[in-house]
Coordinates of C-alpha atoms and ligand atoms in Angstrom, one line a residue:
X831 CA -12.6 9.8 61.3
X832 CA -12.3 11.2 57.8
X833 CA -14.8 13.6 56.2
X834 CA -15.2 16.2 53.4
X835 CA -15.1 19.8 54.4
X836 CA -15.5 23.1 52.5
X837 CA -12.9 25.5 53.8
X838 CA -14.3 28.9 54.6
X839 CA -11.6 31.3 55.8
X840 CA -8.2 31.6 57.4
X841 CA -7.8 31.1 61.1
X842 CA -4.8 31.6 63.4
X843 CA -1.8 29.2 63.9
X844 CA -1.6 28.3 60.3
X845 CA -5.1 26.7 60.1
X846 CA -8.3 27.4 58.2
X847 CA -11.9 27.1 59.3
X848 CA -14.7 24.9 58.1
X849 CA -17.8 23.3 59.6
X850 CA -18.9 19.7 60.2
X851 CA -22.5 19.4 61.1
X852 CA -22.5 23.0 62.5
X853 CA -19.4 22.4 64.6
X854 CA -16.2 24.5 63.9
X855 CA -13.2 22.5 62.6
X856 CA -9.7 24.0 62.4
X857 CA -7.9 22.4 59.5
X858 CA -4.1 22.3 58.9
X859 CA -2.7 22.5 55.3
X860 CA -6.0 23.9 53.9
X861 CA -6.8 27.1 52.0
X862 CA -10.1 29.1 51.8
X863 CA -12.5 27.9 49.1
X864 CA -11.1 24.4 48.9
X865 CA -13.0 21.2 49.2
X866 CA -10.8 18.8 51.2
X867 CA -10.8 15.4 52.8
X868 CA -9.9 16.0 56.5
X869 CA -8.7 13.5 59.0
X870 CA -9.8 14.7 62.5
X871 CA -7.4 14.7 65.4
X872 CA -8.3 12.3 68.2
X873 CA -10.2 12.4 70.4
X874 CA -13.0 13.8 68.1
X875 CA -16.0 12.2 69.8
X876 CA -15.8 14.6 72.7
X877 CA -18.4 17.3 73.0
X878 CA -15.8 20.0 72.4
X879 CA -16.7 23.4 71.1
X880 CA -14.5 22.7 68.0
X881 CA -12.5 20.0 66.4
X882 CA -9.1 20.1 64.7
X883 CA -7.8 18.0 61.8
X884 CA -5.5 17.9 58.8
X885 CA -6.0 17.7 55.0
X886 CA -5.4 14.2 53.6
X887 CA -6.7 14.8 50.1
X888 CA -7.7 17.9 48.1
X889 CA -10.8 17.6 45.9
X890 CA -11.0 21.2 44.7
X891 CA -7.7 23.2 45.1
X892 CA -7.2 26.9 45.6
X893 CA -5.1 28.8 43.1
X894 CA -2.7 29.5 46.0
X895 CA -1.9 25.8 46.5
X896 CA 1.6 24.6 45.5
X897 CA 3.5 21.3 46.0
X898 CA 5.6 21.7 49.2
X899 CA 9.2 22.5 48.5
X900 CA 10.1 20.8 51.8
X901 CA 7.8 17.7 51.8
X902 CA 8.9 16.6 55.2
X903 CA 7.3 19.7 56.7
X904 CA 4.1 19.2 54.7
X905 CA 1.0 17.2 55.6
X906 CA 1.3 13.8 57.4
X907 CA -0.6 12.2 54.5
X908 CA 2.2 13.1 52.2
X909 CA 5.0 11.8 54.4
X910 CA 5.4 15.1 56.3
X911 CA 4.5 16.2 59.8
X912 CA 7.8 17.6 61.2
X913 CA 6.5 21.1 61.6
X914 CA 8.4 24.4 61.2
X915 CA 6.8 25.3 57.9
X916 CA 3.0 25.2 58.2
X917 CA 2.4 27.3 55.1
X918 CA 4.7 25.2 52.9
X919 CA 1.6 24.2 50.8
X920 CA 0.9 27.9 49.9
X921 CA 2.5 30.0 47.1
X922 CA 4.7 32.9 48.3
X923 CA 2.1 35.4 47.2
X924 CA -0.6 33.4 48.8
X925 CA 1.4 33.4 52.1
X926 CA 1.4 37.2 52.1
X927 CA -2.4 37.3 51.3
X928 CA -3.0 34.8 54.2
X929 CA -1.0 36.9 56.8
X930 CA -2.5 40.2 55.6
X931 CA -6.1 38.8 55.9
X932 CA -5.3 37.5 59.4
X933 CA -3.9 40.8 60.7
X934 CA -7.0 42.6 59.4
X935 CA -9.4 40.0 60.9
X936 CA -7.7 39.9 64.3
X937 CA -7.5 43.7 64.4
X938 CA -11.2 43.9 63.6
X939 CA -12.4 41.1 65.9
X940 CA -10.2 41.7 68.9
X941 CA -8.7 45.1 68.4
X942 CA -12.0 46.7 67.3
X943 CA -10.2 48.5 64.4
X944 CA -11.7 48.7 61.0
X945 CA -8.5 48.7 59.0
X946 CA -7.9 49.0 55.2
X947 CA -5.8 46.1 54.0
X948 CA -2.4 45.8 55.7
X949 CA -0.1 44.5 52.9
X950 CA 2.6 42.2 54.2
X951 CA 6.0 43.2 52.9
X952 CA 8.4 40.6 51.7
X953 CA 12.1 40.7 52.7
X954 CA 13.7 41.5 49.3
X955 CA 16.0 38.5 49.0
X956 CA 13.3 35.9 49.9
X957 CA 11.6 35.8 46.5
X958 CA 14.8 34.7 44.7
X959 CA 15.4 32.1 47.4
X960 CA 11.8 30.8 47.1
X961 CA 11.1 31.6 50.8
X962 CA 13.9 29.3 51.9
X963 CA 17.4 29.8 53.4
X964 CA 16.5 32.5 56.0
X965 CA 17.0 31.0 59.4
X966 CA 20.3 32.0 61.2
X967 CA 19.4 29.7 64.1
X968 CA 18.1 26.1 64.1
X969 CA 17.3 23.7 66.9
X970 CA 17.0 19.9 66.7
X971 CA 16.9 17.0 69.1
X972 CA 19.2 13.9 68.9
X973 CA 17.0 10.8 68.4
X974 CA 17.4 7.5 70.2
X975 CA 20.2 6.6 67.8
X976 CA 21.9 10.0 68.4
X977 CA 20.9 11.5 64.9
X978 CA 19.7 15.1 64.5
X979 CA 16.0 14.7 64.3
X980 CA 12.5 16.4 64.5
X981 CA 9.4 14.9 66.0
X982 CA 6.6 13.9 63.6
X983 CA 3.3 15.6 64.7
X984 CA 0.8 13.5 66.6
X985 CA 3.4 10.7 67.1
X986 CA 6.3 9.8 69.2
X987 CA 8.3 9.1 66.1
X988 CA 11.5 11.1 65.5
X989 CA 12.5 11.7 61.9
X990 CA 16.3 11.9 61.2
X991 CA 17.0 15.2 59.5
X992 CA 19.8 15.5 56.9
X993 CA 19.0 19.0 55.7
X994 CA 17.1 22.1 56.8
X995 CA 15.8 24.1 53.8
X996 CA 14.8 27.1 55.9
X997 CA 18.4 27.5 57.3
X998 CA 20.6 30.2 55.7
X999 CA 23.2 29.2 53.2
X1000 CA 25.9 30.2 55.7
X1001 CA 24.4 28.0 58.4
X1002 CA 24.2 25.1 56.0
X1003 CA 27.8 25.6 55.0
X1004 CA 28.9 25.5 58.7
X1005 CA 26.7 22.5 59.4
X1006 CA 28.3 20.6 56.4
X1007 CA 31.8 21.6 57.6
X1008 CA 31.0 20.3 61.1
X1009 CA 29.5 17.1 59.7
X1010 CA 26.5 17.9 61.8
X1011 CA 24.0 15.8 59.8
X1012 CA 26.2 12.6 59.9
X1013 CA 27.5 12.9 63.5
X1014 CA 26.0 11.1 66.5
X1015 CA 25.0 12.8 69.7
X1016 CA 23.8 11.9 73.2
X1017 CA 20.2 10.7 72.6
X1018 CA 17.7 13.3 73.7
X1019 CA 20.3 16.2 73.6
X1020 CA 19.2 19.5 72.2
X1021 CA 21.3 20.6 69.2
X1022 CA 21.5 24.3 68.4
X1023 CA 23.4 26.0 65.6
X1024 CA 23.5 29.8 65.4
X1025 CA 25.4 31.4 62.5
X1026 CA 25.2 35.3 62.2
X1027 CA 24.9 36.2 58.5
X1028 CA 28.4 37.1 57.4
X1029 CA 29.1 40.5 55.8
X1030 CA 31.1 41.3 52.7
X1031 CA 30.0 38.2 50.7
X1032 CA 27.0 37.4 48.5
X1033 CA 25.7 34.5 50.6
X1034 CA 23.2 33.5 48.0
X1035 CA 25.8 32.6 45.3
X1036 CA 29.0 31.9 47.4
X1037 CA 30.2 28.3 47.6
X1038 CA 30.6 26.3 50.9
X1039 CA 34.3 27.1 51.2
X1040 CA 33.8 30.8 50.8
X1041 CA 30.9 30.8 53.2
X1042 CA 32.8 28.9 55.9
X1043 CA 35.7 31.3 55.5
X1044 CA 33.5 34.4 55.7
X1045 CA 31.8 33.0 58.9
X1046 CA 35.2 32.2 60.6
X1047 CA 34.6 31.5 64.3
X1048 CA 31.5 33.6 64.5
X1049 CA 29.1 30.7 65.0
X1050 CA 28.0 28.6 67.9
X1051 CA 27.2 24.9 67.9
X1052 CA 25.8 23.7 71.3
X1053 CA 24.8 20.3 72.4
X1054 CA 22.7 20.2 75.5
X1055 CA 23.5 23.9 76.1
X1056 CA 27.3 23.2 76.1
X1057 CA 29.5 24.8 73.4
X1058 CA 30.9 22.1 71.0
X1059 CA 32.3 24.4 68.3
X1060 CA 32.6 28.1 67.5
X1061 CA 32.2 30.9 70.0
X1062 CA 30.1 31.3 73.1
X1063 CA 29.4 35.0 72.3
X1064 CA 28.4 35.8 68.7
X1065 CA 29.1 39.1 66.9
X1066 CA 26.1 40.6 64.9
X1067 CA 26.3 43.7 62.8
X1068 CA 23.2 45.6 61.6
X1069 CA 23.2 48.3 59.0
X1070 CA 20.6 51.1 59.5
X1071 CA 20.3 54.6 58.0
X1072 CA 22.6 56.1 60.7
X1073 CA 25.4 53.5 60.1
X1074 CA 26.4 50.0 61.2
X1075 CA 25.6 48.9 64.8
X1076 CA 27.7 46.2 66.5
X1077 CA 26.3 43.7 69.0
X1078 CA 27.5 40.8 71.0
X1079 CA 24.8 38.1 71.5
X1080 CA 25.0 35.0 73.7
X1081 CA 25.0 31.7 71.7
X1082 CA 21.7 30.7 73.5
X1083 CA 20.2 34.2 73.7
X1084 CA 17.4 35.7 71.7
X1085 CA 18.2 37.3 68.3
X1086 CA 15.8 37.9 65.4
X1087 CA 16.0 34.7 63.4
X1088 CA 15.6 35.9 59.8
X1089 CA 19.0 36.9 58.2
X1090 CA 17.6 40.4 57.4
X1091 CA 15.0 40.9 60.1
X1092 CA 17.3 43.1 62.4
X1093 CA 17.9 45.5 59.5
X1094 CA 14.3 45.5 58.2
X1095 CA 12.8 46.1 61.6
X1096 CA 15.5 48.5 62.9
X1097 CA 15.3 50.6 59.7
X1098 CA 11.5 50.8 59.8
X1099 CA 11.5 51.6 63.5
X1100 CA 14.0 54.5 63.0
X1101 CA 11.9 55.9 60.1
X1102 CA 8.9 55.9 62.4
X1103 CA 10.9 57.6 65.1
X1104 CA 12.0 60.3 62.6
X1105 CA 8.4 60.7 61.5
X1106 CA 6.9 61.2 65.0
X1107 CA 9.7 63.3 66.4
X1108 CA 10.4 65.4 63.3
X1109 CA 13.4 67.7 63.5
X1110 CA 13.4 67.6 67.4
X1111 CA 15.1 64.5 68.7
X1112 CA 13.2 62.4 71.3
X1113 CA 13.8 63.7 74.8
X1114 CA 13.2 60.5 76.7
X1115 CA 12.7 56.9 75.5
X1116 CA 11.8 53.5 76.9
X1117 CA 12.8 50.4 75.0
X1118 CA 10.9 47.5 76.6
X1119 CA 11.8 43.8 76.1
X1120 CA 15.1 45.0 74.7
X1121 CA 16.9 41.7 74.3
X1122 CA 20.6 42.4 73.7
X1123 CA 19.8 45.9 72.6
X1124 CA 19.0 45.6 68.9
X1125 CA 16.8 48.7 69.0
X1126 CA 18.3 50.4 72.1
X1127 CA 21.6 51.3 70.2
X1128 CA 20.0 53.2 67.3
X1129 CA 17.4 54.7 69.8
X1130 CA 20.2 55.9 72.1
X1131 CA 22.0 57.4 69.0
X1132 CA 18.9 59.3 68.0
X1133 CA 18.0 60.5 71.5
X1134 CA 18.7 64.1 72.5
X1135 CA 20.3 62.8 75.7
X1136 CA 21.1 59.1 76.0
X1137 CA 21.0 59.3 79.8
X1138 CA 17.2 59.6 79.3
X1139 CA 16.9 56.3 77.6
X1140 CA 15.7 53.3 79.6
X1141 CA 15.9 49.7 78.4
X1142 CA 14.3 46.7 80.2
X1143 CA 15.0 43.0 79.5
X1144 CA 13.9 40.0 81.6
X1145 CA 16.6 37.5 80.5
X1146 CA 19.7 38.1 82.8
X1147 CA 22.3 37.2 80.1
X1148 CA 20.6 39.3 77.4
X1149 CA 20.3 42.3 79.9
X1150 CA 24.0 42.1 80.6
X1151 CA 24.7 41.9 76.9
X1152 CA 22.5 45.0 76.3
X1153 CA 24.5 46.8 78.9
X1154 CA 27.9 45.7 77.4
X1155 CA 26.7 46.6 73.8
X1156 CA 25.6 50.0 75.0
X1157 CA 29.0 50.6 76.7
X1158 CA 30.9 49.5 73.7
X1159 CA 28.9 51.9 71.5
X1160 CA 29.6 54.8 73.8
X1161 CA 26.2 54.9 75.4
X1162 CA 27.2 53.7 78.8
X1163 CA 24.8 56.3 80.4
X1164 CA 21.7 54.5 79.0
X1165 CA 19.9 52.9 82.0
X1166 CA 19.8 49.2 81.0
X1167 CA 17.7 47.4 83.7
X1168 CA 17.3 43.6 84.0
X1169 CA 14.0 42.3 85.2
X1170 CA 10.3 41.9 84.4
X1171 CA 9.0 44.9 82.5
X1172 CA 5.8 45.3 84.7
X1173 CA 7.9 45.0 87.9
X1174 CA 10.6 47.5 86.8
X1175 CA 8.1 50.0 85.6
X1176 CA 6.2 49.8 88.9
X1177 CA 9.3 50.8 90.8
X1178 CA 10.3 54.4 91.4
X1179 CA 12.1 55.4 88.2
X1180 CA 14.5 58.4 88.3
X1181 CA 12.4 61.5 87.4
X1182 CA 14.2 62.0 84.0
X1183 CA 13.0 58.6 82.9
X1184 CA 9.5 58.5 84.3
X1185 CA 7.7 60.4 81.5
X1186 CA 9.1 59.2 78.2
X1187 CA 8.2 61.0 75.0
X1188 CA 8.4 57.7 73.1
X1189 CA 8.0 54.1 74.0
X1190 CA 9.2 51.2 71.9
X1191 CA 8.2 47.7 72.9
X1192 CA 8.9 44.3 71.3
X1193 CA 7.3 41.7 73.7
X1194 CA 7.3 37.9 73.4
X1195 CA 4.3 36.1 71.7
X1196 CA 1.9 36.6 74.6
X1197 CA 2.1 40.4 74.1
X1198 CA 2.4 43.2 76.7
X1199 CA -1.0 42.5 78.4
X1200 CA -3.1 44.9 80.5
X1201 CA -0.7 45.8 83.3
X1202 CA 2.2 46.9 81.0
X1203 CA -0.3 48.7 78.7
X1204 CA -1.6 50.6 81.7
X1205 CA 1.9 51.5 83.0
X1206 CA 2.7 52.8 79.5
X1207 CA -0.4 54.9 79.3
X1208 CA 0.2 56.2 82.9
X1209 CA 3.6 57.5 81.7
X1210 CA 1.7 59.7 79.2
X1211 CA 4.1 58.9 76.4
X1212 CA 3.0 60.7 73.3
X1213 CA 3.9 57.8 70.9
X1214 CA 4.2 54.1 71.4
X1215 CA 5.8 51.9 68.7
X1216 CA 4.7 48.3 69.2
X1217 CA 6.7 45.5 67.4
X1218 CA 4.6 42.4 67.5
X1219 CA 5.4 38.8 66.5
X1220 CA 1.8 37.7 67.0
X1221 CA -1.1 39.7 65.5
X1222 CA -3.6 38.2 67.9
X1223 CA -1.7 39.5 71.0
X1224 CA -1.2 42.9 69.2
X1225 CA -5.0 43.1 68.5
X1226 CA -5.8 42.3 72.2
X1227 CA -3.3 45.0 73.4
X1228 CA -4.7 47.4 70.8
X1229 CA -8.1 47.2 72.4
X1230 CA -6.6 48.0 75.8
X1231 CA -4.4 50.9 74.5
X1232 CA -7.3 52.5 72.6
X1233 CA -9.4 52.3 75.8
X1234 CA -6.5 54.0 77.6
X1235 CA -6.6 57.0 75.2
X1236 CA -4.3 56.0 72.3
X1237 CA -5.2 55.8 68.6
X1238 CA -3.7 53.5 66.1
X1239 CA -2.0 55.8 63.6
X1240 CA 0.2 53.6 61.5
X1241 CA 0.6 49.9 60.9
X1242 CA 2.9 47.9 58.6
X1243 CA 3.7 44.2 58.5
X1244 CA 6.8 42.3 57.4
X1245 CA 7.1 38.7 56.3
X1246 CA 10.2 37.7 58.3
X1247 CA 9.1 34.1 58.7
X1248 CA 8.4 32.8 55.2
X1249 CA 6.7 29.3 54.9
X1250 CA 5.2 29.8 58.4
X1251 CA 2.0 31.5 59.6
X1252 CA 4.1 33.9 61.7
X1253 CA 4.3 37.6 60.7
X1254 CA 5.8 40.7 62.3
X1255 CA 3.6 43.7 62.6
X1256 CA 4.7 47.2 63.6
X1257 CA 2.0 49.5 65.0
X1258 CA 2.3 53.1 66.0
X1259 CA -0.1 54.4 68.7
X1260 CA -0.5 58.1 69.4
X1261 CA -2.0 59.6 72.5
X1262 CA -5.3 61.2 71.5
X1263 CA -5.9 63.9 74.1
X1264 CA -3.2 66.5 74.7
X1265 CA -2.1 66.0 78.3
X1266 CA -2.2 69.3 80.2
X1267 CA 0.1 68.0 82.9
X1268 CA 2.9 67.7 80.3
X1269 CA 2.4 71.2 79.0
X1270 CA 4.9 72.8 81.3
X1271 CA 7.6 70.2 80.6
X1272 CA 7.8 70.7 76.9
Ligands
SAM2401 C1 10.7 39.3 70.8 S1 12.1 39.4 71.9 C2 12.7 41.0 71.4 C3 14.1 41.4 71.8 C4 14.7 42.6 71.0 N1 13.9 43.7 70.9 C5 15.2 42.1 69.7 O1 14.5 42.4 68.7 O2 16.3 41.5 69.6 C6 11.4 39.6 73.4 C7 12.3 39.8 74.6 O3 11.6 40.0 75.8 C8 12.2 39.3 76.9 N2 11.1 39.1 77.8 C9 10.1 38.2 77.8 N3 9.2 38.4 78.8 C10 9.7 39.5 79.5 C11 9.2 40.2 80.7 N4 8.1 39.9 81.3 N5 10.0 41.3 81.1 C12 11.1 41.6 80.5 N6 11.6 41.0 79.4 C13 10.9 40.0 78.9 C14 12.8 38.1 76.3 O4 13.9 37.6 77.0 C15 13.2 38.6 74.9 O5 14.6 39.0 74.9

């Protein structure tokens, strides 16, 4: 079924909202204010609370609308549908406006916070690159003929991929060198290429040969989880105000995907730590959902005593790597625990770790949820810095943390996922009431 809809406002997951005969419809590839022809997703004759659909034609366009620079990721009606860039129809400025509006709306509706605008800050180099060339990791599936492919939305059709405009220039150089786009693989196999951004070279202007040389063997190409080329363990370097931190990361493990995200988030985090702790260094710190220790290393370096730093990570390999990265950096006394955050925090922690002054958490998309929020509040930490990749989960957890006695005292947002609806938000929560039981300790 196809019908005309006036689009009203932004919604989550890269969609906008309109109404058809009083029923809510979430529309992909739309923008507020537009009059669009929408094809509804099937089945649309059910008595659902809402329908979903996609723009097939634009009758009145928003000023923020642009021609997709990666048409394959655009609307199905324009030959797109492969996903991965659901805001590809929006100008770069418009993408920032979209994400900013969404953070404000989710924080109002679910977090019960009446915020002034939260401007979304662009990673410096993204403007010159038109919001492309930022991914240091890509994943594809080999189609039935063995070609690298992506699935077309709403179909079983696989589209052979010969380029990936969101991939970093270094990654594309390695892919070309490996002949990744022309090679054939076992049908159905997952293909993953990870290329840490090389240092000491202007990756935006360097040619393929120079990029491949700069990368060396610091990349991993895996097929069905098995290493085909490169190294099983990758080396990542991140520059922050206190110097360069070195990390080893498993080829399959989590690492921030945008070339500059580790630096942008790490630098902002450490600025916040400086601000809340002032001249006195933090006495005890928790780094929850630590991954391979991206934030644990600078936090340990900043702590008064690194033996009073606790990191927790659920993925076994990442937890091991966090431990190894801390050892290599001279912080072997940090307590790096593997396991579920809620479970580890519910165990008897050594006394020196049980009442952190500062908590940093960077949970997966689902957020921290009530139990972890409660355990954090019970620790009586003065400040909590929450790094969130989903503003909706952050808003939900904000409502819980404010109920538990914390106030939202700072919030900033970073566009480390251009061309997509994703956005990273960093929120600082401060305990509202002075806690008498802590008075003797300080
Ligand atoms: C968004 S990543 C952040 C990692 C790290 N802070 C970084 O920026 O590299 C979230 C991490 O949480 C871990 N994780 C997910 N659920 C978890 C849980 N219930 N308990 C502990 N760790 C968990 C994942 O394995 C992942 O490494």
